[in-house]
PDB file of C-alpha atoms in Angstrom:
ATOM      1  CA  MET A   1      46.036 -33.914 -11.894  1.00  0.00           C
ATOM      2  CA  ASN A   2      49.020 -31.944 -13.237  1.00  0.00           C
ATOM      3  CA  LYS A   3      47.554 -32.082 -16.766  1.00  0.00           C
ATOM      4  CA  GLY A   4      44.287 -30.631 -15.480  1.00  0.00           C
ATOM      5  CA  ILE A   5      46.091 -27.757 -13.739  1.00  0.00           C
ATOM      6  CA  SER A   6      48.158 -27.118 -16.844  1.00  0.00           C
ATOM      7  CA  ARG A   7      45.060 -26.987 -19.041  1.00  0.00           C
ATOM      8  CA  LEU A   8      43.361 -24.588 -16.632  1.00  0.00           C
ATOM      9  CA  ARG A   9      46.443 -22.356 -16.609  1.00  0.00           C
ATOM     10  CA  ASP A  10      46.555 -22.359 -20.399  1.00  0.00           C
ATOM     11  CA  TRP A  11      42.826 -21.520 -20.599  1.00  0.00           C
ATOM     12  CA  ILE A  12      43.244 -18.615 -18.180  1.00  0.00           C
ATOM     13  CA  TRP A  13      46.222 -17.333 -20.172  1.00  0.00           C
ATOM     14  CA  HIS A  14      44.320 -17.402 -23.449  1.00  0.00           C
ATOM     15  CA  HIS A  15      41.157 -15.965 -21.882  1.00  0.00           C
ATOM     16  CA  ARG A  16      42.683 -13.295 -19.684  1.00  0.00           C
ATOM     17  CA  LEU A  17      39.809 -10.824 -20.075  1.00  0.00           C
ATOM     18  CA  GLN A  18      37.117 -13.407 -19.323  1.00  0.00           C
ATOM     19  CA  SER A  19      39.140 -14.676 -16.363  1.00  0.00           C
ATOM     20  CA  ALA A  20      39.480 -11.162 -14.936  1.00  0.00           C
ATOM     21  CA  VAL A  21      35.728 -10.605 -15.242  1.00  0.00           C
ATOM     22  CA  LEU A  22      34.986 -13.915 -13.526  1.00  0.00           C
ATOM     23  CA  LEU A  23      37.407 -13.080 -10.718  1.00  0.00           C
ATOM     24  CA  ILE A  24      35.787  -9.670 -10.150  1.00  0.00           C
ATOM     25  CA  VAL A  25      32.304 -11.215 -10.062  1.00  0.00           C
ATOM     26  CA  LEU A  26      33.520 -13.857  -7.596  1.00  0.00           C
ATOM     27  CA  LEU A  27      35.095 -11.262  -5.309  1.00  0.00           C
ATOM     28  CA  ILE A  28      31.962  -9.100  -5.390  1.00  0.00           C
ATOM     29  CA  GLY A  29      29.834 -12.127  -4.530  1.00  0.00           C
ATOM     30  CA  ILE A  30      32.083 -12.992  -1.632  1.00  0.00           C
ATOM     31  CA  GLY A  31      31.985  -9.370  -0.502  1.00  0.00           C
ATOM     32  CA  PHE A  32      28.181  -9.346  -0.398  1.00  0.00           C
ATOM     33  CA  GLN A  33      28.083 -12.641   1.477  1.00  0.00           C
ATOM     34  CA  LEU A  34      30.905 -11.798   3.880  1.00  0.00           C
ATOM     35  CA  PRO A  35      28.712 -10.102   6.525  1.00  0.00           C
ATOM     36  CA  TRP A  36      26.418 -13.121   6.593  1.00  0.00           C
ATOM     37  CA  ILE A  37      29.386 -15.509   6.791  1.00  0.00           C
ATOM     38  CA  VAL A  38      30.841 -13.513   9.703  1.00  0.00           C
ATOM     39  CA  ASN A  39      27.463 -13.399  11.412  1.00  0.00           C
ATOM     40  CA  ASP A  40      26.969 -17.143  11.017  1.00  0.00           C
ATOM     41  CA  ILE A  41      30.330 -17.717  12.694  1.00  0.00           C
ATOM     42  CA  ARG A  42      29.543 -15.224  15.469  1.00  0.00           C
ATOM     43  CA  PHE A  43      25.902 -16.068  16.152  1.00  0.00           C
ATOM     44  CA  GLY A  44      25.436 -19.481  14.578  1.00  0.00           C
ATOM     45  CA  LEU A  45      23.057 -20.535  11.850  1.00  0.00           C
ATOM     46  CA  PRO A  46      19.426 -19.324  11.976  1.00  0.00           C
ATOM     47  CA  PRO A  47      17.314 -21.599  14.190  1.00  0.00           C
ATOM     48  CA  SER A  48      14.110 -23.346  13.191  1.00  0.00           C
ATOM     49  CA  THR A  49      11.333 -20.768  12.833  1.00  0.00           C
ATOM     50  CA  GLY A  50       8.854 -22.881  14.770  1.00  0.00           C
ATOM     51  CA  GLN A  51       5.416 -21.356  15.310  1.00  0.00           C
ATOM     52  CA  ASN A  52       4.680 -18.290  13.178  1.00  0.00           C
ATOM     53  CA  CYS A  53       3.158 -15.733  15.564  1.00  0.00           C
ATOM     54  CA  GLY A  54       2.685 -13.132  12.819  1.00  0.00           C
ATOM     55  CA  SER A  55       3.847  -9.554  12.357  1.00  0.00           C
ATOM     56  CA  THR A  56       3.276  -6.021  13.613  1.00  0.00           C
ATOM     57  CA  ILE A  57       3.484  -3.063  11.239  1.00  0.00           C
ATOM     58  CA  HIS A  58       3.886   0.557  12.324  1.00  0.00           C
ATOM     59  CA  GLY A  59       3.669   3.452   9.901  1.00  0.00           C
ATOM     60  CA  TYR A  60       2.429   6.924   9.142  1.00  0.00           C
ATOM     61  CA  SER A  61      -0.259   6.042   6.616  1.00  0.00           C
ATOM     62  CA  SER A  62      -3.846   5.246   7.517  1.00  0.00           C
ATOM     63  CA  PRO A  63      -4.327   1.443   7.534  1.00  0.00           C
ATOM     64  CA  ALA A  64      -6.995  -0.432   5.635  1.00  0.00           C
ATOM     65  CA  GLN A  65     -10.490  -0.651   7.033  1.00  0.00           C
ATOM     66  CA  ASN A  66     -11.713  -3.783   8.839  1.00  0.00           C
ATOM     67  CA  MET A  67      -8.413  -4.578  10.567  1.00  0.00           C
ATOM     68  CA  ARG A  68      -8.690  -6.119  14.037  1.00  0.00           C
ATOM     69  CA  ALA A  69      -7.753  -3.645  16.766  1.00  0.00           C
ATOM     70  CA  ASP A  70      -6.299  -6.409  18.956  1.00  0.00           C
ATOM     71  CA  ALA A  71      -4.335  -8.135  16.165  1.00  0.00           C
ATOM     72  CA  THR A  72      -0.892  -6.861  17.194  1.00  0.00           C
ATOM     73  CA  VAL A  73      -1.512  -7.732  20.833  1.00  0.00           C
ATOM     74  CA  GLN A  74      -2.305 -11.296  19.778  1.00  0.00           C
ATOM     75  CA  VAL A  75       1.023 -11.482  17.898  1.00  0.00           C
ATOM     76  CA  LEU A  76       2.968 -10.322  20.952  1.00  0.00           C
ATOM     77  CA  THR A  77       1.005 -12.590  23.303  1.00  0.00           C
ATOM     78  CA  CYS A  78       1.760 -15.595  21.087  1.00  0.00           C
ATOM     79  CA  PHE A  79       5.488 -14.802  21.120  1.00  0.00           C
ATOM     80  CA  TRP A  80       5.545 -14.180  24.878  1.00  0.00           C
ATOM     81  CA  HIS A  81       3.763 -17.439  25.663  1.00  0.00           C
ATOM     82  CA  ALA A  82       6.235 -19.359  23.488  1.00  0.00           C
ATOM     83  CA  TYR A  83       9.127 -17.715  25.328  1.00  0.00           C
ATOM     84  CA  GLN A  84       7.803 -18.896  28.706  1.00  0.00           C
ATOM     85  CA  SER A  85       8.572 -22.503  27.762  1.00  0.00           C
ATOM     86  CA  CYS A  86      11.356 -21.621  25.271  1.00  0.00           C
ATOM     87  CA  GLN A  87       9.425 -23.081  22.371  1.00  0.00           C
ATOM     88  CA  ALA A  88      10.599 -22.158  18.859  1.00  0.00           C
ATOM     89  CA  ALA A  89       8.489 -19.276  17.543  1.00  0.00           C
ATOM     90  CA  THR A  90       8.996 -16.358  15.155  1.00  0.00           C
ATOM     91  CA  MET A  91       7.490 -12.894  14.703  1.00  0.00           C
ATOM     92  CA  SER A  92       8.467  -9.744  12.821  1.00  0.00           C
ATOM     93  CA  GLN A  93       8.074  -6.022  13.427  1.00  0.00           C
ATOM     94  CA  THR A  94       8.137  -3.456  10.614  1.00  0.00           C
ATOM     95  CA  ASN A  95       8.509   0.301  10.976  1.00  0.00           C
ATOM     96  CA  ALA A  96       7.624   1.966   7.681  1.00  0.00           C
ATOM     97  CA  ASP A  97       8.140   5.564   6.582  1.00  0.00           C
ATOM     98  CA  THR A  98       7.905   7.281   3.195  1.00  0.00           C
ATOM     99  CA  ASP A  99      11.435   6.534   1.981  1.00  0.00           C
ATOM    100  CA  ALA A 100      12.859   4.409   4.798  1.00  0.00           C
ATOM    101  CA  GLY A 101      11.923   1.486   6.965  1.00  0.00           C
ATOM    102  CA  SER A 102      13.137  -1.488   8.918  1.00  0.00           C
ATOM    103  CA  THR A 103      11.979  -5.021   9.631  1.00  0.00           C
ATOM    104  CA  SER A 104      13.216  -7.065  12.572  1.00  0.00           C
ATOM    105  CA  THR A 105      12.493 -10.803  12.516  1.00  0.00           C
ATOM    106  CA  VAL A 106      13.073 -12.583  15.812  1.00  0.00           C
ATOM    107  CA  THR A 107      13.061 -16.286  16.674  1.00  0.00           C
ATOM    108  CA  ILE A 108      13.090 -18.012  20.053  1.00  0.00           C
ATOM    109  CA  GLU A 109      15.658 -20.770  20.479  1.00  0.00           C
ATOM    110  CA  GLN A 110      17.310 -22.757  23.237  1.00  0.00           C
ATOM    111  CA  ARG A 111      21.002 -21.858  23.448  1.00  0.00           C
ATOM    112  CA  ASN A 112      23.101 -23.856  25.870  1.00  0.00           C
ATOM    113  CA  ASP A 113      21.501 -23.300  29.278  1.00  0.00           C
ATOM    114  CA  HIS A 114      19.234 -20.342  28.463  1.00  0.00           C
ATOM    115  CA  CYS A 115      16.511 -19.154  26.113  1.00  0.00           C
ATOM    116  CA  ALA A 116      17.749 -16.655  23.532  1.00  0.00           C
ATOM    117  CA  ILE A 117      16.215 -14.522  20.798  1.00  0.00           C
ATOM    118  CA  TYR A 118      17.951 -14.858  17.408  1.00  0.00           C
ATOM    119  CA  GLY A 119      17.200 -11.895  15.167  1.00  0.00           C
ATOM    120  CA  GLN A 120      17.770 -10.469  11.726  1.00  0.00           C
ATOM    121  CA  GLU A 121      17.181  -6.787  10.942  1.00  0.00           C
ATOM    122  CA  GLU A 122      16.789  -5.316   7.459  1.00  0.00           C
ATOM    123  CA  ILE A 123      17.011  -1.524   7.103  1.00  0.00           C
ATOM    124  CA  VAL A 124      16.024   0.200   3.862  1.00  0.00           C
ATOM    125  CA  VAL A 125      16.878   3.854   3.216  1.00  0.00           C
ATOM    126  CA  ASN A 126      15.869   4.988  -0.258  1.00  0.00           C
ATOM    127  CA  THR A 127      17.392   2.233  -2.436  1.00  0.00           C
ATOM    128  CA  ARG A 128      20.062   1.102   0.025  1.00  0.00           C
ATOM    129  CA  THR A 129      19.519  -2.041   2.105  1.00  0.00           C
ATOM    130  CA  THR A 130      21.597  -3.249   5.049  1.00  0.00           C
ATOM    131  CA  ASN A 131      21.192  -6.501   6.987  1.00  0.00           C
ATOM    132  CA  THR A 132      22.239  -7.257  10.548  1.00  0.00           C
ATOM    133  CA  THR A 133      22.151 -10.445  12.593  1.00  0.00           C
ATOM    134  CA  PHE A 134      21.907 -10.276  16.381  1.00  0.00           C
ATOM    135  CA  ILE A 135      21.230 -12.219  19.566  1.00  0.00           C
ATOM    136  CA  CYS A 136      19.270 -10.989  22.599  1.00  0.00           C
ATOM    137  CA  ASN A 137      19.502 -12.979  25.812  1.00  0.00           C
ATOM    138  CA  LYS A 138      16.514 -11.584  27.668  1.00  0.00           C
ATOM    139  CA  LEU A 139      12.845 -10.915  26.887  1.00  0.00           C
ATOM    140  CA  SER A 140      10.555  -9.177  29.383  1.00  0.00           C
ATOM    141  CA  GLN A 141       6.956  -7.974  29.294  1.00  0.00           C
ATOM    142  CA  GLU A 142       5.869  -4.442  30.159  1.00  0.00           C
ATOM    143  CA  GLY A 143       2.124  -4.146  29.642  1.00  0.00           C
ATOM    144  CA  ASP A 144       1.492  -5.147  26.023  1.00  0.00           C
ATOM    145  CA  THR A 145       5.092  -4.379  25.022  1.00  0.00           C
ATOM    146  CA  LEU A 146       7.902  -6.944  24.869  1.00  0.00           C
ATOM    147  CA  GLN A 147      11.369  -5.612  25.708  1.00  0.00           C
ATOM    148  CA  LEU A 148      14.475  -7.295  24.267  1.00  0.00           C
ATOM    149  CA  SER A 149      17.645  -6.670  26.263  1.00  0.00           C
ATOM    150  CA  ASP A 150      21.179  -7.941  26.769  1.00  0.00           C
ATOM    151  CA  CYS A 151      21.538  -7.847  22.988  1.00  0.00           C
ATOM    152  CA  ASP A 152      24.682  -8.487  20.947  1.00  0.00           C
ATOM    153  CA  GLY A 153      24.738  -6.968  17.470  1.00  0.00           C
ATOM    154  CA  VAL A 154      22.046  -4.309  18.017  1.00  0.00           C
ATOM    155  CA  ALA A 155      20.927  -1.968  20.765  1.00  0.00           C
ATOM    156  CA  ASP A 156      18.179  -3.170  23.096  1.00  0.00           C
ATOM    157  CA  PHE A 157      14.744  -2.518  21.582  1.00  0.00           C
ATOM    158  CA  ALA A 158      11.029  -3.175  22.073  1.00  0.00           C
ATOM    159  CA  LEU A 159       8.356  -5.109  20.198  1.00  0.00           C
ATOM    160  CA  THR A 160       5.256  -2.931  20.448  1.00  0.00           C
ATOM    161  CA  PRO A 161       1.545  -3.259  19.676  1.00  0.00           C
ATOM    162  CA  ARG A 162      -0.369  -0.850  17.434  1.00  0.00           C
ATOM    163  CA  ARG A 163       0.174   2.689  18.672  1.00  0.00           C
ATOM    164  CA  ILE A 164      -3.161   4.365  19.282  1.00  0.00           C
ATOM    165  CA  THR A 165      -1.715   7.820  18.526  1.00  0.00           C
ATOM    166  CA  LEU A 166       1.649   9.031  17.314  1.00  0.00           C
ATOM    167  CA  THR A 167       1.164  12.795  17.421  1.00  0.00           C
ATOM    168  CA  ARG A 168      -1.723  15.229  17.605  1.00  0.00           C
ATOM    169  CA  PHE A 169      -0.770  17.274  14.539  1.00  0.00           C
ATOM    170  CA  THR A 170      -2.757  15.470  11.846  1.00  0.00           C
ATOM    171  CA  ILE A 171      -5.286  12.653  11.640  1.00  0.00           C
ATOM    172  CA  TRP A 172      -2.965  10.686   9.345  1.00  0.00           C
ATOM    173  CA  THR A 173      -0.543  10.094  12.195  1.00  0.00           C
ATOM    174  CA  TYR A 174      -2.996   7.762  13.904  1.00  0.00           C
ATOM    175  CA  GLU A 175      -2.418   4.046  13.395  1.00  0.00           C
ATOM    176  CA  SER A 176      -6.167   3.699  12.943  1.00  0.00           C
ATOM    177  CA  TYR A 177      -8.519   3.800   9.995  1.00  0.00           C
ATOM    178  CA  ILE A 178     -10.286   7.179  10.101  1.00  0.00           C
ATOM    179  CA  CYS A 179     -14.047   6.748   9.731  1.00  0.00           C
ATOM    180  CA  GLY A 180     -14.309  10.492   9.180  1.00  0.00           C
ATOM    181  CA  ARG A 181     -14.849  13.868  10.785  1.00  0.00           C
ATOM    182  CA  ILE A 182     -18.126  15.207  12.167  1.00  0.00           C
ATOM    183  CA  GLY A 183     -18.379  19.002  12.192  1.00  0.00           C
ATOM    184  CA  GLY A 184     -15.496  21.262  11.287  1.00  0.00           C
ATOM    185  CA  VAL A 185     -14.733  22.975   7.979  1.00  0.00           C
ATOM    186  CA  HIS A 186     -14.936  19.862   5.800  1.00  0.00           C
ATOM    187  CA  PRO A 187     -17.211  17.432   7.659  1.00  0.00           C
ATOM    188  CA  ASN A 188     -18.300  14.005   6.516  1.00  0.00           C
ATOM    189  CA  ASP A 189     -21.835  12.649   6.707  1.00  0.00           C
ATOM    190  CA  PRO A 190     -22.436  12.129  10.455  1.00  0.00           C
ATOM    191  CA  GLN A 191     -24.600   9.041  10.039  1.00  0.00           C
ATOM    192  CA  ARG A 192     -21.975   7.322   7.875  1.00  0.00           C
ATOM    193  CA  VAL A 193     -19.151   8.221  10.274  1.00  0.00           C
ATOM    194  CA  GLU A 194     -21.088   7.118  13.355  1.00  0.00           C
ATOM    195  CA  SER A 195     -22.189   3.885  11.706  1.00  0.00           C
ATOM    196  CA  CYS A 196     -18.573   3.127  10.754  1.00  0.00           C
ATOM    197  CA  PHE A 197     -17.301   3.776  14.279  1.00  0.00           C
ATOM    198  CA  PHE A 198     -20.065   1.873  16.052  1.00  0.00           C
ATOM    199  CA  THR A 199     -19.386  -1.106  13.771  1.00  0.00           C
ATOM    200  CA  ALA A 200     -15.723  -0.847  14.765  1.00  0.00           C
ATOM    201  CA  TYR A 201     -16.715  -0.835  18.441  1.00  0.00           C
ATOM    202  CA  THR A 202     -18.930  -3.905  18.144  1.00  0.00           C
ATOM    203  CA  HIS A 203     -16.407  -5.870  16.029  1.00  0.00           C
ATOM    204  CA  CYS A 204     -13.134  -4.623  17.585  1.00  0.00           C
ATOM    205  CA  LEU A 205     -11.760  -2.901  14.476  1.00  0.00           C
ATOM    206  CA  ASP A 206      -8.888  -0.401  14.618  1.00  0.00           C
ATOM    207  CA  ASP A 207     -10.979   2.620  13.564  1.00  0.00           C
ATOM    208  CA  ALA A 208     -11.262   6.215  14.770  1.00  0.00           C
ATOM    209  CA  MET A 209     -13.602   9.188  14.405  1.00  0.00           C
ATOM    210  CA  LEU A 210     -13.086  12.933  14.912  1.00  0.00           C
ATOM    211  CA  TYR A 211     -15.682  15.374  16.230  1.00  0.00           C
ATOM    212  CA  ASP A 212     -15.332  19.163  16.036  1.00  0.00           C
ATOM    213  CA  THR A 213     -17.635  21.169  18.270  1.00  0.00           C
ATOM    214  CA  GLN A 214     -17.752  24.476  20.126  1.00  0.00           C
ATOM    215  CA  GLU A 215     -17.635  25.013  23.859  1.00  0.00           C
ATOM    216  CA  ASN A 216     -18.100  28.557  25.121  1.00  0.00           C
ATOM    217  CA  GLY A 217     -17.350  29.886  21.648  1.00  0.00           C
ATOM    218  CA  THR A 218     -14.091  27.945  21.335  1.00  0.00           C
ATOM    219  CA  LYS A 219     -13.428  25.161  18.858  1.00  0.00           C
ATOM    220  CA  VAL A 220     -12.827  21.815  20.560  1.00  0.00           C
ATOM    221  CA  GLU A 221     -11.767  18.617  18.806  1.00  0.00           C
ATOM    222  CA  LYS A 222     -12.806  15.345  20.416  1.00  0.00           C
ATOM    223  CA  ASP A 223     -11.248  12.189  19.015  1.00  0.00           C
ATOM    224  CA  PHE A 224     -12.359   8.609  19.646  1.00  0.00           C
ATOM    225  CA  MET A 225     -10.384   5.456  18.835  1.00  0.00           C
ATOM    226  CA  ILE A 226     -10.758   1.728  19.399  1.00  0.00           C
ATOM    227  CA  ASP A 227      -7.791   0.635  21.490  1.00  0.00           C
ATOM    228  CA  ASN A 228      -5.784  -2.608  21.410  1.00  0.00           C
ATOM    229  CA  HIS A 229      -8.222  -4.277  23.825  1.00  0.00           C
ATOM    230  CA  CYS A 230     -11.421  -3.294  21.976  1.00  0.00           C
ATOM    231  CA  GLY A 231     -12.276  -0.370  24.276  1.00  0.00           C
ATOM    232  CA  VAL A 232     -12.809   3.300  23.359  1.00  0.00           C
ATOM    233  CA  VAL A 233     -10.003   5.820  23.906  1.00  0.00           C
ATOM    234  CA  TYR A 234     -11.049   9.482  24.145  1.00  0.00           C
ATOM    235  CA  LEU A 235      -8.737  12.431  23.434  1.00  0.00           C
ATOM    236  CA  SER A 236      -9.495  16.125  23.798  1.00  0.00           C
ATOM    237  CA  GLY A 237      -6.601  18.534  24.003  1.00  0.00           C
ATOM    238  CA  SER A 238      -4.186  17.086  26.549  1.00  0.00           C
ATOM    239  CA  HIS A 239      -6.916  14.982  28.169  1.00  0.00           C
ATOM    240  CA  THR A 240      -6.885  11.242  27.442  1.00  0.00           C
ATOM    241  CA  ALA A 241      -9.259   8.726  28.996  1.00  0.00           C
ATOM    242  CA  MET A 242     -11.037   5.433  28.471  1.00  0.00           C
ATOM    243  CA  CYS A 243     -14.796   5.497  27.959  1.00  0.00           C
ATOM    244  CA  ALA A 244     -16.751   2.886  29.899  1.00  0.00           C
ATOM    245  CA  SER A 245     -19.128   2.066  27.021  1.00  0.00           C
ATOM    246  CA  LEU A 246     -20.724   3.303  23.797  1.00  0.00           C
ATOM    247  CA  GLU A 247     -24.372   3.379  22.714  1.00  0.00           C
ATOM    248  CA  TRP A 248     -25.789   4.281  19.293  1.00  0.00           C
ATOM    249  CA  ARG A 249     -29.221   5.792  19.744  1.00  0.00           C
ATOM    250  CA  ALA A 250     -31.632   7.491  17.361  1.00  0.00           C
ATOM    251  CA  ASP A 251     -30.083  10.921  18.007  1.00  0.00           C
ATOM    252  CA  GLY A 252     -26.405   9.857  17.725  1.00  0.00           C
ATOM    253  CA  LEU A 253     -23.541   8.261  19.637  1.00  0.00           C
ATOM    254  CA  HIS A 254     -23.417   8.361  23.430  1.00  0.00           C
ATOM    255  CA  PHE A 255     -19.985   7.774  24.964  1.00  0.00           C
ATOM    256  CA  MET A 256     -20.319   6.885  28.644  1.00  0.00           C
ATOM    257  CA  GLN A 257     -17.999   7.887  31.496  1.00  0.00           C
ATOM    258  CA  CYS A 258     -15.035   9.233  29.528  1.00  0.00           C
ATOM    259  CA  GLY A 259     -12.754  10.224  32.378  1.00  0.00           C
ATOM    260  CA  THR A 260     -13.269  13.641  33.928  1.00  0.00           C
ATOM    261  CA  ASP A 261     -15.323  14.770  30.895  1.00  0.00           C
ATOM    262  CA  GLY A 262     -18.024  12.279  31.823  1.00  0.00           C
ATOM    263  CA  ASP A 263     -20.641  11.302  29.232  1.00  0.00           C
ATOM    264  CA  ILE A 264     -20.124  12.741  25.721  1.00  0.00           C
ATOM    265  CA  PHE A 265     -22.839  13.017  23.078  1.00  0.00           C
ATOM    266  CA  VAL A 266     -22.042  13.194  19.346  1.00  0.00           C
ATOM    267  CA  PRO A 267     -25.225  14.146  17.439  1.00  0.00           C
ATOM    268  CA  ARG A 268     -26.313  12.504  14.223  1.00  0.00           C
ATOM    269  CA  THR A 269     -27.571  15.857  12.916  1.00  0.00           C
ATOM    270  CA  LEU A 270     -25.189  18.821  12.995  1.00  0.00           C
ATOM    271  CA  SER A 271     -26.377  21.876  14.910  1.00  0.00           C
ATOM    272  CA  GLY A 272     -24.993  25.236  15.956  1.00  0.00           C
ATOM    273  CA  SER A 273     -22.780  23.500  18.513  1.00  0.00           C
ATOM    274  CA  SER A 274     -20.722  21.950  15.727  1.00  0.00           C
ATOM    275  CA  ILE A 275     -18.445  23.957  13.461  1.00  0.00           C
TER     276      ILE A 275
END
């Protein structure tokens, strides 16, 4: 034993530069792992992932076509049902921006005498990445949204389904595929746009269409989107409503009973009423 220590000491002495480099690398490695080591002591090791409920992704870019409009609701429903019986299940939620984003991965586990949510959050800003481990002791349901509370390690936060609209400033802020615009300065082919949107309605795809028209000489934009439950959401100015149904007839799309605006007709052939 003493001979081994002596040989190691002699090697270090004769390889001082290499030894210093190795020590620096070791310390850096420990430094990177230290937050995870501390978190493991504080929150325990990650639990079994159990059932994979899937993921929700929120962002500012138009999603791909042919995505299910109710997909994120199904993810949240899966996770909520697992929580009711405290069965191991995992889901993730990503919020993506141009040069920043975050992903929270949460797992249900039985901890002592209660059901807890073990989570790991990764935040990326430009090229910098930070990781956080946390525990939330309560999960509640508010509509389609799941609210995590009584959290240790992060602030309370929500797991949310696809947002139908983010702002009204630009079409690219919708979390929906844009079938196109009918009317306006740069319109798309009405038949193609209407066909795309009616297909979305019949197959529950997360698509939208925009319609520019004139009412009493004033430009009016009417937007239609498939919501998280496969219905049609209608927006015009500050007015938002659900439409009762949608029919595609020879002359165009007929949206039925859209709130106080009633039935709305979007023609297949542009006329003087569209701009």
